[in-house]
Amino acid sequence: MSLAKHTLDLSLTDKVWFKYVSLKNKNELTDKSEVSLNSIAALGMLSGRAEFLFALLVFALAITASVVDGAYPRYIAFPACLFAFLIIFFTKRVMLYKKFGFGSQWVMDVSKEQLTISPQAIKGRASGTQKIARENISEVVFHYLLLKDKKSGKLKTTANLCFAEILLKDGTKVELNGTRIGFFDLLYLMVFFDYPLVYRNTSAGGSSDIAIILLRLLSLSAIAASLAKLALN
């Protein structure tokens, strides 16, 4: 794994990199196109502490469901645990809606001349929507990992984009929020518009987001297994 910055000669038809691009009318792009990117609603995240707290509550509920299994009748234990989980789930949903709004929201415009970025798409605090002229960009850095999976006797490689930042010629850095922007869509557009791109083969910068997603999956798997056991026993 090379942590040093390097360039890659990517083709827009490369399935390793652009298999999951979801841009509409991508085959109709021209040099004069301006493309709006919307947020990925399912990946909206609260602060690290809040995410950890909610995951901890779900884990605690999963343990509780296992403890009460057999100690109380199913018609009492299962509805009680399910109701408790729904309270946790919808409380978190409300907090996410307050932070990001309902559903998918506009986060970025990309054209050959400039980038227009919503504060939601920027890591850390942003004073407002930022417009960055292409001529002011020194480079755009994408951190990636190449994941290999052997299925049906064939080795398949898939790229995973972990982090992206825009480096300006005045030394300013703009770190992009990968839980709001679809990095594959953004990379596709930047390759098409020939932005100055460099890459680093590392998960650095996006590891915290990956950890939160894994924590979510583990906690949801735990409560799903516990509720299923309660319902079926």
PDB file of C-alpha atoms in Angstrom:
ATOM      1  CA  MET A   1       0.000   0.000   0.000  1.00  0.00           C
ATOM      2  CA  SER A   2       1.498   3.299  -1.099  1.00  0.00           C
ATOM      3  CA  LEU A   3       0.636   6.309   1.040  1.00  0.00           C
ATOM      4  CA  ALA A   4       2.381   8.686  -1.348  1.00  0.00           C
ATOM      5  CA  LYS A   5       0.307  10.771  -3.712  1.00  0.00           C
ATOM      6  CA  HIS A   6       0.199   9.437  -7.237  1.00  0.00           C
ATOM      7  CA  THR A   7      -1.790   9.815 -10.422  1.00  0.00           C
ATOM      8  CA  LEU A   8      -4.006   7.219 -12.077  1.00  0.00           C
ATOM      9  CA  ASP A   9      -5.067   7.080 -15.692  1.00  0.00           C
ATOM     10  CA  LEU A  10      -8.724   6.235 -15.115  1.00  0.00           C
ATOM     11  CA  SER A  11     -11.184   5.480 -17.876  1.00  0.00           C
ATOM     12  CA  LEU A  12     -14.837   6.393 -17.370  1.00  0.00           C
ATOM     13  CA  THR A  13     -15.757   2.878 -18.491  1.00  0.00           C
ATOM     14  CA  ASP A  14     -13.583   1.249 -15.818  1.00  0.00           C
ATOM     15  CA  LYS A  15     -15.910  -1.013 -13.799  1.00  0.00           C
ATOM     16  CA  VAL A  16     -13.425  -1.287 -10.935  1.00  0.00           C
ATOM     17  CA  TRP A  17     -13.825   2.423 -10.240  1.00  0.00           C
ATOM     18  CA  PHE A  18     -17.146   3.460 -11.699  1.00  0.00           C
ATOM     19  CA  LYS A  19     -19.399   0.445 -11.255  1.00  0.00           C
ATOM     20  CA  TYR A  20     -21.511   2.249  -8.647  1.00  0.00           C
ATOM     21  CA  VAL A  21     -21.846   5.630 -10.353  1.00  0.00           C
ATOM     22  CA  SER A  22     -25.496   6.678 -10.152  1.00  0.00           C
ATOM     23  CA  LEU A  23     -25.449   9.839 -12.273  1.00  0.00           C
ATOM     24  CA  LYS A  24     -28.442  10.307 -14.518  1.00  0.00           C
ATOM     25  CA  ASN A  25     -27.743  11.080 -18.174  1.00  0.00           C
ATOM     26  CA  LYS A  26     -24.010  10.608 -17.641  1.00  0.00           C
ATOM     27  CA  ASN A  27     -23.648   9.671 -21.303  1.00  0.00           C
ATOM     28  CA  GLU A  28     -24.975  13.100 -22.288  1.00  0.00           C
ATOM     29  CA  LEU A  29     -22.332  15.131 -20.449  1.00  0.00           C
ATOM     30  CA  THR A  30     -20.542  17.900 -22.327  1.00  0.00           C
ATOM     31  CA  ASP A  31     -17.886  20.459 -21.398  1.00  0.00           C
ATOM     32  CA  LYS A  32     -20.690  22.949 -20.747  1.00  0.00           C
ATOM     33  CA  SER A  33     -22.643  20.679 -18.390  1.00  0.00           C
ATOM     34  CA  GLU A  34     -23.267  21.623 -14.776  1.00  0.00           C
ATOM     35  CA  VAL A  35     -24.260  18.651 -12.654  1.00  0.00           C
ATOM     36  CA  SER A  36     -25.960  18.817  -9.271  1.00  0.00           C
ATOM     37  CA  LEU A  37     -25.185  16.151  -6.694  1.00  0.00           C
ATOM     38  CA  ASN A  38     -27.626  15.269  -3.928  1.00  0.00           C
ATOM     39  CA  SER A  39     -26.876  13.813  -0.528  1.00  0.00           C
ATOM     40  CA  ILE A  40     -27.071  10.123   0.321  1.00  0.00           C
ATOM     41  CA  ALA A  41     -29.849  10.181   2.912  1.00  0.00           C
ATOM     42  CA  ALA A  42     -29.096   6.727   4.334  1.00  0.00           C
ATOM     43  CA  LEU A  43     -25.528   7.722   5.232  1.00  0.00           C
ATOM     44  CA  GLY A  44     -26.382  10.838   7.227  1.00  0.00           C
ATOM     45  CA  MET A  45     -24.498  10.773  10.534  1.00  0.00           C
ATOM     46  CA  LEU A  46     -24.686  12.541  13.848  1.00  0.00           C
ATOM     47  CA  SER A  47     -21.546  13.360  15.804  1.00  0.00           C
ATOM     48  CA  GLY A  48     -19.269  10.464  16.720  1.00  0.00           C
ATOM     49  CA  ARG A  49     -20.393  10.628  20.357  1.00  0.00           C
ATOM     50  CA  ALA A  50     -24.079  10.580  19.442  1.00  0.00           C
ATOM     51  CA  GLU A  51     -23.609   7.682  17.029  1.00  0.00           C
ATOM     52  CA  PHE A  52     -21.714   5.738  19.695  1.00  0.00           C
ATOM     53  CA  LEU A  53     -24.433   6.442  22.268  1.00  0.00           C
ATOM     54  CA  PHE A  54     -27.233   5.225  20.003  1.00  0.00           C
ATOM     55  CA  ALA A  55     -25.261   2.116  19.048  1.00  0.00           C
ATOM     56  CA  LEU A  56     -24.613   1.448  22.746  1.00  0.00           C
ATOM     57  CA  LEU A  57     -28.343   1.746  23.478  1.00  0.00           C
ATOM     58  CA  VAL A  58     -29.146  -0.742  20.720  1.00  0.00           C
ATOM     59  CA  PHE A  59     -26.487  -3.182  21.977  1.00  0.00           C
ATOM     60  CA  ALA A  60     -27.863  -2.831  25.519  1.00  0.00           C
ATOM     61  CA  LEU A  61     -31.371  -3.521  24.260  1.00  0.00           C
ATOM     62  CA  ALA A  62     -30.148  -6.584  22.357  1.00  0.00           C
ATOM     63  CA  ILE A  63     -28.570  -7.930  25.554  1.00  0.00           C
ATOM     64  CA  THR A  64     -31.753  -7.156  27.500  1.00  0.00           C
ATOM     65  CA  ALA A  65     -33.833  -9.009  24.911  1.00  0.00           C
ATOM     66  CA  SER A  66     -31.598 -12.055  25.327  1.00  0.00           C
ATOM     67  CA  VAL A  67     -31.900 -11.877  29.119  1.00  0.00           C
ATOM     68  CA  VAL A  68     -35.705 -11.643  29.169  1.00  0.00           C
ATOM     69  CA  ASP A  69     -36.038 -14.430  26.609  1.00  0.00           C
ATOM     70  CA  GLY A  70     -37.784 -17.215  28.504  1.00  0.00           C
ATOM     71  CA  ALA A  71     -38.140 -15.156  31.665  1.00  0.00           C
ATOM     72  CA  TYR A  72     -41.306 -13.458  30.414  1.00  0.00           C
ATOM     73  CA  PRO A  73     -44.055 -14.612  28.036  1.00  0.00           C
ATOM     74  CA  ARG A  74     -43.334 -13.920  24.393  1.00  0.00           C
ATOM     75  CA  TYR A  75     -46.418 -11.697  24.018  1.00  0.00           C
ATOM     76  CA  ILE A  76     -44.961  -9.367  26.655  1.00  0.00           C
ATOM     77  CA  ALA A  77     -41.209  -9.542  25.997  1.00  0.00           C
ATOM     78  CA  PHE A  78     -41.250  -9.199  22.211  1.00  0.00           C
ATOM     79  CA  PRO A  79     -43.575  -6.148  21.932  1.00  0.00           C
ATOM     80  CA  ALA A  80     -41.765  -4.420  24.806  1.00  0.00           C
ATOM     81  CA  CYS A  81     -38.321  -4.845  23.231  1.00  0.00           C
ATOM     82  CA  LEU A  82     -39.601  -3.950  19.769  1.00  0.00           C
ATOM     83  CA  PHE A  83     -41.267  -0.811  21.123  1.00  0.00           C
ATOM     84  CA  ALA A  84     -38.048   0.186  22.926  1.00  0.00           C
ATOM     85  CA  PHE A  85     -36.060  -0.268  19.709  1.00  0.00           C
ATOM     86  CA  LEU A  86     -38.545   1.829  17.731  1.00  0.00           C
ATOM     87  CA  ILE A  87     -38.223   4.638  20.281  1.00  0.00           C
ATOM     88  CA  ILE A  88     -34.431   4.617  19.849  1.00  0.00           C
ATOM     89  CA  PHE A  89     -34.706   4.371  16.059  1.00  0.00           C
ATOM     90  CA  PHE A  90     -37.199   7.204  15.597  1.00  0.00           C
ATOM     91  CA  THR A  91     -35.447   9.461  18.114  1.00  0.00           C
ATOM     92  CA  LYS A  92     -32.303   9.164  16.026  1.00  0.00           C
ATOM     93  CA  ARG A  93     -34.277   9.733  12.820  1.00  0.00           C
ATOM     94  CA  VAL A  94     -35.719  12.963  14.209  1.00  0.00           C
ATOM     95  CA  MET A  95     -32.241  14.184  15.164  1.00  0.00           C
ATOM     96  CA  LEU A  96     -30.952  13.386  11.670  1.00  0.00           C
ATOM     97  CA  TYR A  97     -33.887  15.182  10.038  1.00  0.00           C
ATOM     98  CA  LYS A  98     -33.241  18.247  12.198  1.00  0.00           C
ATOM     99  CA  LYS A  99     -29.592  18.244  11.183  1.00  0.00           C
ATOM    100  CA  PHE A 100     -29.858  17.434   7.477  1.00  0.00           C
ATOM    101  CA  GLY A 101     -33.502  17.842   6.515  1.00  0.00           C
ATOM    102  CA  PHE A 102     -35.859  15.227   5.161  1.00  0.00           C
ATOM    103  CA  GLY A 103     -34.703  12.982   2.341  1.00  0.00           C
ATOM    104  CA  SER A 104     -31.998  13.744  -0.179  1.00  0.00           C
ATOM    105  CA  GLN A 105     -30.704  17.327  -0.305  1.00  0.00           C
ATOM    106  CA  TRP A 106     -28.569  19.291  -2.750  1.00  0.00           C
ATOM    107  CA  VAL A 107     -24.918  19.232  -1.686  1.00  0.00           C
ATOM    108  CA  MET A 108     -22.776  20.181  -4.676  1.00  0.00           C
ATOM    109  CA  ASP A 109     -22.672  21.501  -8.248  1.00  0.00           C
ATOM    110  CA  VAL A 110     -19.836  20.435 -10.521  1.00  0.00           C
ATOM    111  CA  SER A 111     -18.896  22.037 -13.821  1.00  0.00           C
ATOM    112  CA  LYS A 112     -15.724  22.472 -15.829  1.00  0.00           C
ATOM    113  CA  GLU A 113     -15.252  26.008 -14.491  1.00  0.00           C
ATOM    114  CA  GLN A 114     -16.117  25.743 -10.798  1.00  0.00           C
ATOM    115  CA  LEU A 115     -17.427  23.793  -7.817  1.00  0.00           C
ATOM    116  CA  THR A 116     -20.309  25.006  -5.660  1.00  0.00           C
ATOM    117  CA  ILE A 117     -20.385  23.209  -2.315  1.00  0.00           C
ATOM    118  CA  SER A 118     -23.064  23.163   0.383  1.00  0.00           C
ATOM    119  CA  PRO A 119     -21.912  23.498   4.026  1.00  0.00           C
ATOM    120  CA  GLN A 120     -23.389  20.027   4.620  1.00  0.00           C
ATOM    121  CA  ALA A 121     -20.868  18.564   2.196  1.00  0.00           C
ATOM    122  CA  ILE A 122     -17.868  20.015   4.036  1.00  0.00           C
ATOM    123  CA  LYS A 123     -16.312  18.390   7.085  1.00  0.00           C
ATOM    124  CA  GLY A 124     -16.150  20.688  10.068  1.00  0.00           C
ATOM    125  CA  ARG A 125     -17.759  24.090  10.262  1.00  0.00           C
ATOM    126  CA  ALA A 126     -18.476  26.011   7.089  1.00  0.00           C
ATOM    127  CA  SER A 127     -19.769  29.577   7.031  1.00  0.00           C
ATOM    128  CA  GLY A 128     -21.961  29.020   4.001  1.00  0.00           C
ATOM    129  CA  THR A 129     -22.051  27.754   0.444  1.00  0.00           C
ATOM    130  CA  GLN A 130     -18.590  27.843  -1.093  1.00  0.00           C
ATOM    131  CA  LYS A 131     -17.821  28.542  -4.726  1.00  0.00           C
ATOM    132  CA  ILE A 132     -14.389  27.395  -5.839  1.00  0.00           C
ATOM    133  CA  ALA A 133     -13.113  28.354  -9.264  1.00  0.00           C
ATOM    134  CA  ARG A 134     -11.229  25.602 -11.033  1.00  0.00           C
ATOM    135  CA  GLU A 135      -8.303  27.944 -11.645  1.00  0.00           C
ATOM    136  CA  ASN A 136      -7.850  28.278  -7.869  1.00  0.00           C
ATOM    137  CA  ILE A 137      -7.565  24.523  -7.313  1.00  0.00           C
ATOM    138  CA  SER A 138      -4.104  23.058  -6.909  1.00  0.00           C
ATOM    139  CA  GLU A 139      -5.285  19.443  -6.723  1.00  0.00           C
ATOM    140  CA  VAL A 140      -8.126  17.230  -5.584  1.00  0.00           C
ATOM    141  CA  VAL A 141      -6.983  14.267  -3.497  1.00  0.00           C
ATOM    142  CA  PHE A 142      -8.940  11.012  -3.265  1.00  0.00           C
ATOM    143  CA  HIS A 143      -8.025   8.315  -0.742  1.00  0.00           C
ATOM    144  CA  TYR A 144      -8.941   4.818  -1.857  1.00  0.00           C
ATOM    145  CA  LEU A 145      -8.608   1.119  -1.161  1.00  0.00           C
ATOM    146  CA  LEU A 146      -8.749  -1.679  -3.709  1.00  0.00           C
ATOM    147  CA  LEU A 147     -10.792  -4.563  -2.306  1.00  0.00           C
ATOM    148  CA  LYS A 148     -10.328  -8.034  -3.737  1.00  0.00           C
ATOM    149  CA  ASP A 149     -12.993 -10.731  -3.541  1.00  0.00           C
ATOM    150  CA  LYS A 150     -12.867 -14.210  -5.008  1.00  0.00           C
ATOM    151  CA  LYS A 151     -16.250 -15.371  -6.260  1.00  0.00           C
ATOM    152  CA  SER A 152     -16.975 -18.369  -8.468  1.00  0.00           C
ATOM    153  CA  GLY A 153     -13.261 -18.913  -8.854  1.00  0.00           C
ATOM    154  CA  LYS A 154     -12.713 -15.411 -10.235  1.00  0.00           C
ATOM    155  CA  LEU A 155     -10.867 -12.632  -8.436  1.00  0.00           C
ATOM    156  CA  LYS A 156     -12.846  -9.389  -8.541  1.00  0.00           C
ATOM    157  CA  THR A 157     -11.386  -6.024  -7.620  1.00  0.00           C
ATOM    158  CA  THR A 158     -13.516  -3.108  -6.473  1.00  0.00           C
ATOM    159  CA  ALA A 159     -12.375   0.383  -5.561  1.00  0.00           C
ATOM    160  CA  ASN A 160     -13.553   1.946  -2.321  1.00  0.00           C
ATOM    161  CA  LEU A 161     -13.274   5.727  -1.956  1.00  0.00           C
ATOM    162  CA  CYS A 162     -12.643   6.694   1.660  1.00  0.00           C
ATOM    163  CA  PHE A 163     -11.876  10.400   1.696  1.00  0.00           C
ATOM    164  CA  ALA A 164     -11.564  13.438  -0.559  1.00  0.00           C
ATOM    165  CA  GLU A 165     -10.166  16.917  -0.117  1.00  0.00           C
ATOM    166  CA  ILE A 166      -9.664  19.944  -2.318  1.00  0.00           C
ATOM    167  CA  LEU A 167      -6.330  21.744  -2.006  1.00  0.00           C
ATOM    168  CA  LEU A 168      -6.360  25.360  -3.131  1.00  0.00           C
ATOM    169  CA  LYS A 169      -3.403  27.293  -4.474  1.00  0.00           C
ATOM    170  CA  ASP A 170      -3.484  29.610  -1.441  1.00  0.00           C
ATOM    171  CA  GLY A 171      -2.883  26.608   0.849  1.00  0.00           C
ATOM    172  CA  THR A 172      -6.493  26.204   2.004  1.00  0.00           C
ATOM    173  CA  LYS A 173      -7.902  22.689   2.365  1.00  0.00           C
ATOM    174  CA  VAL A 174     -11.562  21.804   1.919  1.00  0.00           C
ATOM    175  CA  GLU A 175     -12.341  18.346   3.285  1.00  0.00           C
ATOM    176  CA  LEU A 176     -15.442  16.779   1.781  1.00  0.00           C
ATOM    177  CA  ASN A 177     -17.958  14.791   3.797  1.00  0.00           C
ATOM    178  CA  GLY A 178     -18.209  11.291   2.356  1.00  0.00           C
ATOM    179  CA  THR A 179     -21.452  10.615   4.219  1.00  0.00           C
ATOM    180  CA  ARG A 180     -23.164  13.398   2.267  1.00  0.00           C
ATOM    181  CA  ILE A 181     -21.497  13.241  -1.157  1.00  0.00           C
ATOM    182  CA  GLY A 182     -21.357  10.209  -3.401  1.00  0.00           C
ATOM    183  CA  PHE A 183     -17.601  10.117  -3.970  1.00  0.00           C
ATOM    184  CA  PHE A 184     -17.866   7.842  -7.011  1.00  0.00           C
ATOM    185  CA  ASP A 185     -20.227  10.281  -8.743  1.00  0.00           C
ATOM    186  CA  LEU A 186     -17.924  13.161  -7.847  1.00  0.00           C
ATOM    187  CA  LEU A 187     -14.822  11.356  -9.093  1.00  0.00           C
ATOM    188  CA  TYR A 188     -16.571  10.449 -12.347  1.00  0.00           C
ATOM    189  CA  LEU A 189     -17.396  14.104 -12.976  1.00  0.00           C
ATOM    190  CA  MET A 190     -13.923  15.290 -12.052  1.00  0.00           C
ATOM    191  CA  VAL A 191     -12.328  12.784 -14.403  1.00  0.00           C
ATOM    192  CA  PHE A 192     -14.732  13.863 -17.142  1.00  0.00           C
ATOM    193  CA  PHE A 193     -14.015  17.574 -16.593  1.00  0.00           C
ATOM    194  CA  ASP A 194     -10.283  16.855 -16.287  1.00  0.00           C
ATOM    195  CA  TYR A 195      -9.718  18.306 -12.818  1.00  0.00           C
ATOM    196  CA  PRO A 196      -6.186  17.988 -11.365  1.00  0.00           C
ATOM    197  CA  LEU A 197      -6.590  14.676  -9.528  1.00  0.00           C
ATOM    198  CA  VAL A 198      -4.159  12.775  -7.349  1.00  0.00           C
ATOM    199  CA  TYR A 199      -4.711   9.661  -5.262  1.00  0.00           C
ATOM    200  CA  ARG A 200      -3.479   8.000  -2.094  1.00  0.00           C
ATOM    201  CA  ASN A 201      -3.875   4.283  -1.449  1.00  0.00           C
ATOM    202  CA  THR A 202      -5.065   4.579   2.156  1.00  0.00           C
ATOM    203  CA  SER A 203      -8.241   4.783   4.238  1.00  0.00           C
ATOM    204  CA  ALA A 204      -6.831   7.716   6.247  1.00  0.00           C
ATOM    205  CA  GLY A 205      -9.327  10.527   6.636  1.00  0.00           C
ATOM    206  CA  GLY A 206     -12.354   8.313   6.181  1.00  0.00           C
ATOM    207  CA  SER A 207     -11.659   5.675   8.827  1.00  0.00           C
ATOM    208  CA  SER A 208     -13.961   7.315  11.396  1.00  0.00           C
ATOM    209  CA  ASP A 209     -16.897   7.235   8.979  1.00  0.00           C
ATOM    210  CA  ILE A 210     -16.172   3.597   8.160  1.00  0.00           C
ATOM    211  CA  ALA A 211     -16.023   2.771  11.879  1.00  0.00           C
ATOM    212  CA  ILE A 212     -19.417   4.407  12.484  1.00  0.00           C
ATOM    213  CA  ILE A 213     -20.996   2.511   9.585  1.00  0.00           C
ATOM    214  CA  LEU A 214     -19.598  -0.782  10.911  1.00  0.00           C
ATOM    215  CA  LEU A 215     -20.838   0.070  14.409  1.00  0.00           C
ATOM    216  CA  ARG A 216     -24.304   0.706  12.993  1.00  0.00           C
ATOM    217  CA  LEU A 217     -24.315  -2.595  11.127  1.00  0.00           C
ATOM    218  CA  LEU A 218     -23.133  -4.562  14.156  1.00  0.00           C
ATOM    219  CA  SER A 219     -25.694  -3.009  16.500  1.00  0.00           C
ATOM    220  CA  LEU A 220     -28.544  -3.529  14.028  1.00  0.00           C
ATOM    221  CA  SER A 221     -27.466  -7.133  13.450  1.00  0.00           C
ATOM    222  CA  ALA A 222     -27.409  -7.727  17.205  1.00  0.00           C
ATOM    223  CA  ILE A 223     -30.893  -6.337  17.829  1.00  0.00           C
ATOM    224  CA  ALA A 224     -32.322  -8.086  14.756  1.00  0.00           C
ATOM    225  CA  ALA A 225     -31.000 -11.436  15.975  1.00  0.00           C
ATOM    226  CA  SER A 226     -32.304 -10.857  19.508  1.00  0.00           C
ATOM    227  CA  LEU A 227     -35.768  -9.775  18.344  1.00  0.00           C
ATOM    228  CA  ALA A 228     -35.991 -12.706  15.937  1.00  0.00           C
ATOM    229  CA  LYS A 229     -35.093 -15.086  18.745  1.00  0.00           C
ATOM    230  CA  LEU A 230     -37.755 -13.539  20.986  1.00  0.00           C
ATOM    231  CA  ALA A 231     -40.388 -13.750  18.273  1.00  0.00           C
ATOM    232  CA  LEU A 232     -39.674 -17.359  17.331  1.00  0.00           C
ATOM    233  CA  ASN A 233     -39.042 -18.941  20.731  1.00  0.00           C
TER     234      ASN A 233
END
